[in-house]
Short mmCIF file of N, CA and C in Angstrom, two decimals:
data_model
loop_
_atom_site.label_atom_id
_atom_site.label_comp_id
_atom_site.label_asym_id
_atom_site.label_seq_id
_atom_site.Cartn_x
_atom_site.Cartn_y
_atom_site.Cartn_z
N MET A 1 0.85 -1.18 0.00
CA MET A 1 0.00 0.00 0.00
C MET A 1 0.89 1.24 0.00
N ARG A 2 0.54 2.20 -0.80
CA ARG A 2 1.30 3.44 -0.90
C ARG A 2 1.05 4.33 0.32
N ARG A 3 1.93 5.30 0.51
CA ARG A 3 1.86 6.17 1.68
C ARG A 3 0.54 6.95 1.73
N PHE A 4 0.10 7.52 0.59
CA PHE A 4 -1.15 8.28 0.58
C PHE A 4 -2.33 7.38 0.94
N GLU A 5 -2.37 6.19 0.36
CA GLU A 5 -3.46 5.25 0.65
C GLU A 5 -3.46 4.87 2.13
N ALA A 6 -2.27 4.62 2.68
CA ALA A 6 -2.16 4.28 4.10
C ALA A 6 -2.64 5.44 4.97
N SER A 7 -2.29 6.66 4.57
CA SER A 7 -2.72 7.84 5.32
C SER A 7 -4.25 7.98 5.29
N CYS A 8 -4.84 7.76 4.12
CA CYS A 8 -6.31 7.83 4.00
C CYS A 8 -6.96 6.76 4.85
N LEU A 9 -6.44 5.55 4.77
CA LEU A 9 -7.00 4.44 5.56
C LEU A 9 -6.93 4.76 7.05
N GLU A 10 -5.81 5.29 7.49
CA GLU A 10 -5.64 5.62 8.90
C GLU A 10 -6.64 6.70 9.32
N ARG A 11 -6.85 7.72 8.48
CA ARG A 11 -7.82 8.77 8.81
C ARG A 11 -9.24 8.23 8.86
N ILE A 12 -9.58 7.40 7.90
CA ILE A 12 -10.93 6.81 7.87
C ILE A 12 -11.17 6.01 9.14
N ARG A 13 -10.20 5.23 9.53
CA ARG A 13 -10.34 4.42 10.75
C ARG A 13 -10.39 5.30 12.00
N ARG A 14 -9.51 6.31 12.06
CA ARG A 14 -9.46 7.20 13.22
C ARG A 14 -10.77 7.98 13.38
N ARG A 15 -11.32 8.46 12.25
CA ARG A 15 -12.57 9.22 12.31
C ARG A 15 -13.76 8.35 12.66
N GLY A 16 -13.65 7.04 12.42
CA GLY A 16 -14.79 6.16 12.66
C GLY A 16 -15.91 6.39 11.66
N ASP A 17 -15.56 6.40 10.38
CA ASP A 17 -16.54 6.69 9.33
C ASP A 17 -17.66 5.64 9.24
N GLY A 18 -17.46 4.47 9.82
CA GLY A 18 -18.52 3.46 9.85
C GLY A 18 -18.81 2.81 8.52
N VAL A 19 -17.77 2.48 7.77
CA VAL A 19 -17.99 1.88 6.45
C VAL A 19 -17.40 0.48 6.32
N ARG A 20 -16.98 -0.11 7.40
CA ARG A 20 -16.41 -1.47 7.32
C ARG A 20 -17.50 -2.50 7.05
N GLY A 21 -17.16 -3.44 6.17
CA GLY A 21 -18.05 -4.57 5.92
C GLY A 21 -19.37 -4.21 5.28
N CYS A 22 -19.37 -3.23 4.38
CA CYS A 22 -20.63 -2.84 3.75
C CYS A 22 -20.42 -2.63 2.26
N ARG A 23 -21.50 -2.37 1.59
CA ARG A 23 -21.47 -2.04 0.17
C ARG A 23 -21.45 -0.52 0.03
N VAL A 24 -20.60 -0.02 -0.87
CA VAL A 24 -20.42 1.41 -1.09
C VAL A 24 -20.75 1.73 -2.54
N LEU A 25 -21.65 2.66 -2.74
CA LEU A 25 -21.96 3.17 -4.07
C LEU A 25 -21.06 4.39 -4.28
N VAL A 26 -20.16 4.32 -5.25
CA VAL A 26 -19.20 5.39 -5.50
C VAL A 26 -19.73 6.28 -6.61
N ALA A 27 -19.97 7.55 -6.29
CA ALA A 27 -20.43 8.52 -7.29
C ALA A 27 -19.22 8.92 -8.13
N CYS A 28 -19.28 8.64 -9.43
CA CYS A 28 -18.14 8.93 -10.30
C CYS A 28 -18.61 9.66 -11.55
N SER A 29 -18.24 10.93 -11.64
CA SER A 29 -18.61 11.76 -12.78
C SER A 29 -17.66 11.58 -13.96
N GLY A 30 -16.47 11.07 -13.67
CA GLY A 30 -15.43 11.00 -14.68
C GLY A 30 -14.42 12.12 -14.52
N GLY A 31 -14.69 13.07 -13.61
CA GLY A 31 -13.75 14.15 -13.32
C GLY A 31 -12.66 13.67 -12.38
N GLY A 32 -11.65 14.51 -12.21
CA GLY A 32 -10.47 14.14 -11.42
C GLY A 32 -10.76 13.73 -9.99
N ASP A 33 -11.62 14.49 -9.29
CA ASP A 33 -11.89 14.18 -7.88
C ASP A 33 -12.56 12.82 -7.72
N SER A 34 -13.58 12.56 -8.53
CA SER A 34 -14.32 11.31 -8.36
C SER A 34 -13.53 10.10 -8.87
N VAL A 35 -12.70 10.29 -9.89
CA VAL A 35 -11.85 9.19 -10.36
C VAL A 35 -10.79 8.88 -9.32
N ALA A 36 -10.21 9.93 -8.70
CA ALA A 36 -9.23 9.70 -7.62
C ALA A 36 -9.89 8.96 -6.47
N LEU A 37 -11.12 9.34 -6.13
CA LEU A 37 -11.85 8.65 -5.06
C LEU A 37 -12.06 7.18 -5.41
N LEU A 38 -12.50 6.91 -6.63
CA LEU A 38 -12.74 5.53 -7.05
C LEU A 38 -11.45 4.72 -6.99
N ALA A 39 -10.34 5.29 -7.48
CA ALA A 39 -9.06 4.58 -7.44
C ALA A 39 -8.63 4.31 -6.00
N LEU A 40 -8.82 5.29 -5.14
CA LEU A 40 -8.45 5.12 -3.73
C LEU A 40 -9.29 4.02 -3.07
N LEU A 41 -10.60 4.09 -3.25
CA LEU A 41 -11.46 3.09 -2.61
C LEU A 41 -11.22 1.70 -3.18
N TRP A 42 -10.91 1.62 -4.46
CA TRP A 42 -10.59 0.32 -5.05
C TRP A 42 -9.32 -0.23 -4.38
N ALA A 43 -8.33 0.64 -4.16
CA ALA A 43 -7.09 0.21 -3.51
C ALA A 43 -7.31 -0.19 -2.04
N LEU A 44 -8.28 0.44 -1.38
CA LEU A 44 -8.53 0.19 0.05
C LEU A 44 -9.66 -0.80 0.31
N ARG A 45 -10.28 -1.30 -0.74
CA ARG A 45 -11.51 -2.10 -0.56
C ARG A 45 -11.30 -3.30 0.36
N ARG A 46 -10.20 -3.97 0.26
CA ARG A 46 -9.96 -5.13 1.11
C ARG A 46 -9.67 -4.72 2.55
N SER A 47 -8.88 -3.68 2.72
CA SER A 47 -8.56 -3.20 4.06
C SER A 47 -9.80 -2.69 4.78
N LEU A 48 -10.72 -2.10 4.05
CA LEU A 48 -11.97 -1.61 4.63
C LEU A 48 -13.07 -2.67 4.64
N ASP A 49 -12.81 -3.78 3.96
CA ASP A 49 -13.81 -4.85 3.83
C ASP A 49 -15.11 -4.29 3.25
N VAL A 50 -14.98 -3.60 2.10
CA VAL A 50 -16.15 -3.04 1.43
C VAL A 50 -16.27 -3.61 0.02
N GLU A 51 -17.49 -3.64 -0.45
CA GLU A 51 -17.77 -4.02 -1.84
C GLU A 51 -18.20 -2.75 -2.55
N LEU A 52 -17.59 -2.49 -3.69
CA LEU A 52 -17.85 -1.25 -4.42
C LEU A 52 -18.76 -1.48 -5.63
N CYS A 53 -19.62 -0.53 -5.87
CA CYS A 53 -20.31 -0.40 -7.15
C CYS A 53 -20.28 1.08 -7.49
N VAL A 54 -20.42 1.40 -8.75
CA VAL A 54 -20.20 2.77 -9.23
C VAL A 54 -21.49 3.31 -9.84
N ALA A 55 -21.74 4.61 -9.58
CA ALA A 55 -22.90 5.30 -10.14
C ALA A 55 -22.43 6.50 -10.94
N HIS A 56 -22.89 6.59 -12.19
CA HIS A 56 -22.56 7.73 -13.05
C HIS A 56 -23.85 8.37 -13.52
N ALA A 57 -24.02 9.65 -13.19
CA ALA A 57 -25.20 10.40 -13.61
C ALA A 57 -24.81 11.38 -14.71
N ALA A 58 -25.44 11.26 -15.86
CA ALA A 58 -25.20 12.18 -16.98
C ALA A 58 -26.25 13.29 -16.90
N HIS A 59 -25.76 14.51 -16.79
CA HIS A 59 -26.66 15.66 -16.66
C HIS A 59 -27.06 16.25 -18.00
N GLY A 60 -26.32 15.92 -19.05
CA GLY A 60 -26.62 16.44 -20.37
C GLY A 60 -26.38 17.93 -20.51
N LEU A 61 -25.48 18.48 -19.71
CA LEU A 61 -25.24 19.93 -19.75
C LEU A 61 -23.95 20.30 -20.47
N ARG A 62 -23.03 19.37 -20.59
CA ARG A 62 -21.74 19.68 -21.22
C ARG A 62 -21.54 18.81 -22.45
N PRO A 63 -20.90 19.35 -23.47
CA PRO A 63 -20.68 18.58 -24.70
C PRO A 63 -19.86 17.31 -24.47
N GLU A 64 -18.95 17.32 -23.50
CA GLU A 64 -18.08 16.16 -23.26
C GLU A 64 -18.71 15.11 -22.34
N ALA A 65 -19.99 15.25 -22.04
CA ALA A 65 -20.66 14.32 -21.12
C ALA A 65 -20.61 12.87 -21.62
N GLU A 66 -20.77 12.67 -22.92
CA GLU A 66 -20.73 11.31 -23.46
C GLU A 66 -19.34 10.69 -23.29
N GLU A 67 -18.30 11.51 -23.47
CA GLU A 67 -16.93 11.03 -23.27
C GLU A 67 -16.70 10.64 -21.81
N ASP A 68 -17.23 11.45 -20.89
CA ASP A 68 -17.11 11.13 -19.46
C ASP A 68 -17.77 9.79 -19.15
N ALA A 69 -18.97 9.58 -19.68
CA ALA A 69 -19.69 8.33 -19.44
C ALA A 69 -18.92 7.14 -19.99
N ALA A 70 -18.37 7.28 -21.18
CA ALA A 70 -17.60 6.19 -21.79
C ALA A 70 -16.34 5.91 -20.97
N PHE A 71 -15.69 6.96 -20.49
CA PHE A 71 -14.49 6.79 -19.67
C PHE A 71 -14.81 6.03 -18.39
N VAL A 72 -15.88 6.42 -17.70
CA VAL A 72 -16.27 5.75 -16.46
C VAL A 72 -16.61 4.29 -16.73
N ALA A 73 -17.29 4.01 -17.84
CA ALA A 73 -17.63 2.63 -18.19
C ALA A 73 -16.37 1.80 -18.43
N ARG A 74 -15.40 2.36 -19.16
CA ARG A 74 -14.13 1.64 -19.39
C ARG A 74 -13.38 1.39 -18.08
N LEU A 75 -13.35 2.40 -17.22
CA LEU A 75 -12.67 2.27 -15.94
C LEU A 75 -13.32 1.17 -15.09
N CYS A 76 -14.63 1.13 -15.08
CA CYS A 76 -15.34 0.10 -14.30
C CYS A 76 -15.07 -1.29 -14.85
N ARG A 77 -15.02 -1.41 -16.17
CA ARG A 77 -14.69 -2.72 -16.76
C ARG A 77 -13.27 -3.13 -16.36
N ARG A 78 -12.34 -2.19 -16.41
CA ARG A 78 -10.95 -2.47 -16.05
C ARG A 78 -10.83 -2.90 -14.58
N LEU A 79 -11.61 -2.26 -13.71
CA LEU A 79 -11.55 -2.57 -12.27
C LEU A 79 -12.52 -3.69 -11.88
N ASP A 80 -13.26 -4.20 -12.87
CA ASP A 80 -14.25 -5.26 -12.65
C ASP A 80 -15.29 -4.85 -11.59
N LEU A 81 -15.86 -3.64 -11.78
CA LEU A 81 -16.87 -3.12 -10.87
C LEU A 81 -18.19 -2.93 -11.59
N ASP A 82 -19.28 -3.19 -10.89
CA ASP A 82 -20.61 -2.93 -11.44
C ASP A 82 -20.83 -1.44 -11.59
N LEU A 83 -21.51 -1.05 -12.66
CA LEU A 83 -21.79 0.36 -12.95
C LEU A 83 -23.27 0.53 -13.21
N VAL A 84 -23.86 1.54 -12.56
CA VAL A 84 -25.24 1.95 -12.86
C VAL A 84 -25.16 3.37 -13.41
N GLU A 85 -25.96 3.63 -14.42
CA GLU A 85 -25.94 4.93 -15.08
C GLU A 85 -27.34 5.49 -15.19
N ALA A 86 -27.41 6.82 -15.21
CA ALA A 86 -28.69 7.50 -15.40
C ALA A 86 -28.47 8.75 -16.24
N ARG A 87 -29.48 9.06 -17.03
CA ARG A 87 -29.51 10.34 -17.76
C ARG A 87 -30.57 11.18 -17.06
N LEU A 88 -30.13 12.32 -16.54
CA LEU A 88 -31.02 13.17 -15.77
C LEU A 88 -31.42 14.40 -16.58
N ASP A 89 -32.69 14.74 -16.55
CA ASP A 89 -33.19 15.91 -17.28
C ASP A 89 -33.07 17.15 -16.38
N VAL A 90 -31.85 17.62 -16.23
CA VAL A 90 -31.56 18.74 -15.33
C VAL A 90 -32.22 20.02 -15.84
N ARG A 91 -32.10 20.31 -17.13
CA ARG A 91 -32.71 21.54 -17.66
C ARG A 91 -34.22 21.55 -17.44
N GLY A 92 -34.85 20.43 -17.74
CA GLY A 92 -36.30 20.35 -17.55
C GLY A 92 -36.70 20.50 -16.09
N HIS A 93 -35.94 19.87 -15.20
CA HIS A 93 -36.24 19.96 -13.77
C HIS A 93 -36.02 21.40 -13.28
N ALA A 94 -34.97 22.05 -13.76
CA ALA A 94 -34.70 23.43 -13.36
C ALA A 94 -35.84 24.35 -13.80
N GLU A 95 -36.31 24.15 -15.02
CA GLU A 95 -37.40 24.98 -15.52
C GLU A 95 -38.69 24.73 -14.75
N ARG A 96 -39.01 23.46 -14.50
CA ARG A 96 -40.25 23.13 -13.78
C ARG A 96 -40.21 23.61 -12.33
N SER A 97 -39.05 23.53 -11.69
CA SER A 97 -38.95 23.86 -10.27
C SER A 97 -38.56 25.31 -10.01
N GLY A 98 -38.10 26.01 -11.05
CA GLY A 98 -37.65 27.39 -10.87
C GLY A 98 -36.29 27.49 -10.19
N GLN A 99 -35.53 26.40 -10.19
CA GLN A 99 -34.20 26.37 -9.57
C GLN A 99 -33.12 26.64 -10.61
N GLY A 100 -31.95 26.98 -10.12
CA GLY A 100 -30.80 27.09 -11.00
C GLY A 100 -30.35 25.70 -11.41
N LEU A 101 -29.53 25.63 -12.45
CA LEU A 101 -29.07 24.33 -12.96
C LEU A 101 -28.29 23.54 -11.92
N GLU A 102 -27.42 24.20 -11.17
CA GLU A 102 -26.60 23.49 -10.17
C GLU A 102 -27.47 22.86 -9.08
N THR A 103 -28.44 23.61 -8.60
CA THR A 103 -29.34 23.10 -7.56
C THR A 103 -30.20 21.97 -8.11
N ALA A 104 -30.73 22.16 -9.30
CA ALA A 104 -31.56 21.13 -9.92
C ALA A 104 -30.77 19.85 -10.15
N ALA A 105 -29.52 20.00 -10.61
CA ALA A 105 -28.67 18.83 -10.85
C ALA A 105 -28.40 18.09 -9.54
N ARG A 106 -28.06 18.82 -8.49
CA ARG A 106 -27.79 18.20 -7.19
C ARG A 106 -29.02 17.47 -6.67
N GLU A 107 -30.18 18.10 -6.79
CA GLU A 107 -31.42 17.50 -6.30
C GLU A 107 -31.74 16.19 -7.04
N LEU A 108 -31.68 16.23 -8.37
CA LEU A 108 -31.95 15.03 -9.16
C LEU A 108 -30.92 13.93 -8.90
N ARG A 109 -29.66 14.34 -8.85
CA ARG A 109 -28.57 13.38 -8.65
C ARG A 109 -28.74 12.66 -7.31
N TRP A 110 -29.01 13.42 -6.24
CA TRP A 110 -29.13 12.77 -4.93
C TRP A 110 -30.39 11.93 -4.80
N ALA A 111 -31.46 12.32 -5.44
CA ALA A 111 -32.66 11.47 -5.44
C ALA A 111 -32.34 10.14 -6.12
N TRP A 112 -31.59 10.22 -7.22
CA TRP A 112 -31.21 8.98 -7.92
C TRP A 112 -30.22 8.16 -7.10
N PHE A 113 -29.21 8.82 -6.50
CA PHE A 113 -28.25 8.09 -5.66
C PHE A 113 -28.96 7.36 -4.54
N GLU A 114 -29.91 8.02 -3.88
CA GLU A 114 -30.64 7.38 -2.78
C GLU A 114 -31.40 6.15 -3.27
N ALA A 115 -32.05 6.27 -4.42
CA ALA A 115 -32.79 5.13 -4.96
C ALA A 115 -31.84 4.00 -5.34
N GLU A 116 -30.72 4.32 -5.97
CA GLU A 116 -29.75 3.30 -6.36
C GLU A 116 -29.11 2.63 -5.16
N ALA A 117 -28.79 3.41 -4.15
CA ALA A 117 -28.19 2.84 -2.93
C ALA A 117 -29.16 1.85 -2.31
N ALA A 118 -30.43 2.21 -2.25
CA ALA A 118 -31.43 1.28 -1.69
C ALA A 118 -31.55 0.05 -2.57
N SER A 119 -31.54 0.24 -3.87
CA SER A 119 -31.69 -0.87 -4.81
C SER A 119 -30.53 -1.87 -4.74
N CYS A 120 -29.31 -1.36 -4.60
CA CYS A 120 -28.15 -2.27 -4.60
C CYS A 120 -27.68 -2.62 -3.20
N GLY A 121 -28.36 -2.13 -2.18
CA GLY A 121 -28.00 -2.46 -0.81
C GLY A 121 -26.77 -1.73 -0.29
N ALA A 122 -26.49 -0.55 -0.84
CA ALA A 122 -25.33 0.23 -0.39
C ALA A 122 -25.67 0.97 0.90
N ALA A 123 -24.74 0.94 1.84
CA ALA A 123 -24.93 1.64 3.10
C ALA A 123 -24.59 3.12 2.97
N VAL A 124 -23.72 3.46 2.01
CA VAL A 124 -23.29 4.84 1.81
C VAL A 124 -23.10 5.13 0.33
N VAL A 125 -23.13 6.42 0.01
CA VAL A 125 -22.76 6.90 -1.32
C VAL A 125 -21.48 7.71 -1.12
N ALA A 126 -20.38 7.24 -1.68
CA ALA A 126 -19.09 7.93 -1.54
C ALA A 126 -18.97 9.02 -2.58
N THR A 127 -18.58 10.21 -2.13
CA THR A 127 -18.38 11.35 -3.03
C THR A 127 -16.95 11.84 -2.92
N GLY A 128 -16.49 12.51 -3.94
CA GLY A 128 -15.12 12.99 -4.00
C GLY A 128 -14.91 14.36 -3.39
N HIS A 129 -15.80 14.79 -2.49
CA HIS A 129 -15.63 16.11 -1.87
C HIS A 129 -14.32 16.17 -1.09
N SER A 130 -13.64 17.30 -1.25
CA SER A 130 -12.36 17.51 -0.57
C SER A 130 -12.43 18.79 0.25
N LEU A 131 -11.34 19.07 0.93
CA LEU A 131 -11.25 20.30 1.72
C LEU A 131 -11.41 21.52 0.82
N ASP A 132 -10.95 21.45 -0.41
CA ASP A 132 -11.10 22.56 -1.35
C ASP A 132 -12.58 22.85 -1.65
N ASP A 133 -13.39 21.79 -1.74
CA ASP A 133 -14.83 21.98 -1.98
C ASP A 133 -15.47 22.71 -0.80
N HIS A 134 -15.03 22.35 0.41
CA HIS A 134 -15.58 23.02 1.60
C HIS A 134 -15.21 24.51 1.58
N THR A 135 -13.97 24.81 1.22
CA THR A 135 -13.53 26.20 1.16
C THR A 135 -14.37 26.99 0.17
N GLU A 136 -14.61 26.42 -1.01
CA GLU A 136 -15.45 27.08 -2.02
C GLU A 136 -16.85 27.31 -1.49
N THR A 137 -17.40 26.33 -0.79
CA THR A 137 -18.74 26.44 -0.23
C THR A 137 -18.81 27.56 0.80
N VAL A 138 -17.80 27.65 1.66
CA VAL A 138 -17.77 28.71 2.68
C VAL A 138 -17.78 30.08 2.02
N PHE A 139 -16.93 30.29 1.01
CA PHE A 139 -16.90 31.60 0.35
C PHE A 139 -18.23 31.91 -0.34
N ARG A 140 -18.84 30.90 -0.95
CA ARG A 140 -20.14 31.11 -1.61
C ARG A 140 -21.20 31.49 -0.57
N ARG A 141 -21.19 30.81 0.58
CA ARG A 141 -22.18 31.11 1.63
C ARG A 141 -21.94 32.49 2.23
N LEU A 142 -20.67 32.85 2.45
CA LEU A 142 -20.36 34.18 2.99
C LEU A 142 -20.83 35.27 2.03
N ALA A 143 -20.64 35.05 0.73
CA ALA A 143 -21.07 36.02 -0.27
C ALA A 143 -22.58 36.21 -0.25
N ARG A 144 -23.30 35.16 0.14
CA ARG A 144 -24.77 35.25 0.21
C ARG A 144 -25.25 35.82 1.53
N GLY A 145 -24.30 36.12 2.45
CA GLY A 145 -24.68 36.73 3.71
C GLY A 145 -24.86 35.76 4.86
N SER A 146 -24.36 34.55 4.74
CA SER A 146 -24.46 33.59 5.84
C SER A 146 -23.61 34.05 7.02
N GLY A 147 -23.98 33.59 8.18
CA GLY A 147 -23.23 33.92 9.38
C GLY A 147 -22.06 32.98 9.58
N LEU A 148 -21.50 33.01 10.76
CA LEU A 148 -20.32 32.20 11.07
C LEU A 148 -20.59 30.70 11.04
N ALA A 149 -21.84 30.31 11.12
CA ALA A 149 -22.17 28.88 11.08
C ALA A 149 -21.71 28.23 9.78
N CYS A 150 -21.56 29.02 8.72
CA CYS A 150 -21.13 28.46 7.44
C CYS A 150 -19.67 27.99 7.47
N LEU A 151 -18.94 28.33 8.52
CA LEU A 151 -17.54 27.91 8.64
C LEU A 151 -17.40 26.49 9.15
N THR A 152 -18.49 25.90 9.62
CA THR A 152 -18.47 24.54 10.13
C THR A 152 -17.99 23.58 9.04
N PRO A 153 -16.98 22.76 9.33
CA PRO A 153 -16.46 21.86 8.30
C PRO A 153 -17.48 20.82 7.85
N LEU A 154 -17.37 20.43 6.62
CA LEU A 154 -18.19 19.36 6.07
C LEU A 154 -17.80 18.06 6.76
N PRO A 155 -18.75 17.37 7.38
CA PRO A 155 -18.39 16.11 8.06
C PRO A 155 -18.13 15.00 7.04
N PRO A 156 -17.27 14.05 7.38
CA PRO A 156 -17.02 12.93 6.46
C PRO A 156 -18.27 12.10 6.19
N ARG A 157 -19.12 11.96 7.20
CA ARG A 157 -20.38 11.22 7.04
C ARG A 157 -21.53 12.15 7.36
N GLN A 158 -22.50 12.17 6.49
CA GLN A 158 -23.71 12.95 6.71
C GLN A 158 -24.85 12.17 6.09
N GLY A 159 -25.55 11.41 6.91
CA GLY A 159 -26.59 10.55 6.40
C GLY A 159 -26.00 9.52 5.46
N LEU A 160 -26.52 9.47 4.26
CA LEU A 160 -26.08 8.51 3.26
C LEU A 160 -24.74 8.91 2.62
N ARG A 161 -24.42 10.20 2.65
CA ARG A 161 -23.21 10.70 1.99
C ARG A 161 -21.97 10.42 2.83
N TRP A 162 -20.95 9.88 2.16
CA TRP A 162 -19.65 9.64 2.78
C TRP A 162 -18.59 10.29 1.90
N SER A 163 -17.81 11.18 2.47
CA SER A 163 -16.76 11.89 1.74
C SER A 163 -15.41 11.57 2.39
N PRO A 164 -14.79 10.45 2.01
CA PRO A 164 -13.55 10.04 2.67
C PRO A 164 -12.38 11.00 2.47
N LEU A 165 -12.45 11.87 1.47
CA LEU A 165 -11.34 12.78 1.18
C LEU A 165 -11.60 14.19 1.69
N VAL A 166 -12.60 14.36 2.55
CA VAL A 166 -13.05 15.68 2.95
C VAL A 166 -11.99 16.48 3.71
N ASP A 167 -11.04 15.85 4.32
CA ASP A 167 -10.00 16.62 5.03
C ASP A 167 -8.66 16.58 4.30
N PHE A 168 -8.72 16.29 2.98
CA PHE A 168 -7.54 16.33 2.13
C PHE A 168 -7.71 17.44 1.10
N ARG A 169 -6.61 18.10 0.78
CA ARG A 169 -6.62 19.09 -0.30
C ARG A 169 -6.51 18.36 -1.64
N ARG A 170 -7.05 18.98 -2.68
CA ARG A 170 -6.94 18.40 -4.01
C ARG A 170 -5.49 18.18 -4.37
#
């Protein structure tokens, strides 16, 4: 095991993330953060005693979305992992709900993740959130006028969501 992987494993164990001996649905967009997460969890799967399956949600918002989906599918075949995919109508949902695209995408994506986790028996949905994501969120909340409560760090576990890299920088 490499030093970074060992460090991650030690932090996960020290924090008590509660993911030993369970099935983990790994959210993988095909971007750097989620691919790094998938590679890390694949490397740690035996040490954590977890079974992995992968979820890829296509939002249909970017021209390279089809390439991302194909990349995730190839990666899952290479790692011999089950993959579930969905095409989400983010634009339609945003228009119907009056939400922005980012909020609509998050809402649809998490509704699908919850359904898939229940369907495949996953105890958690692993996301590639890092310390950098938390920093961006804090600045966005401060700009909107949030108080000091917005400085509270993102917890590694929050309900179904598990972010094993939350205290690591990109």
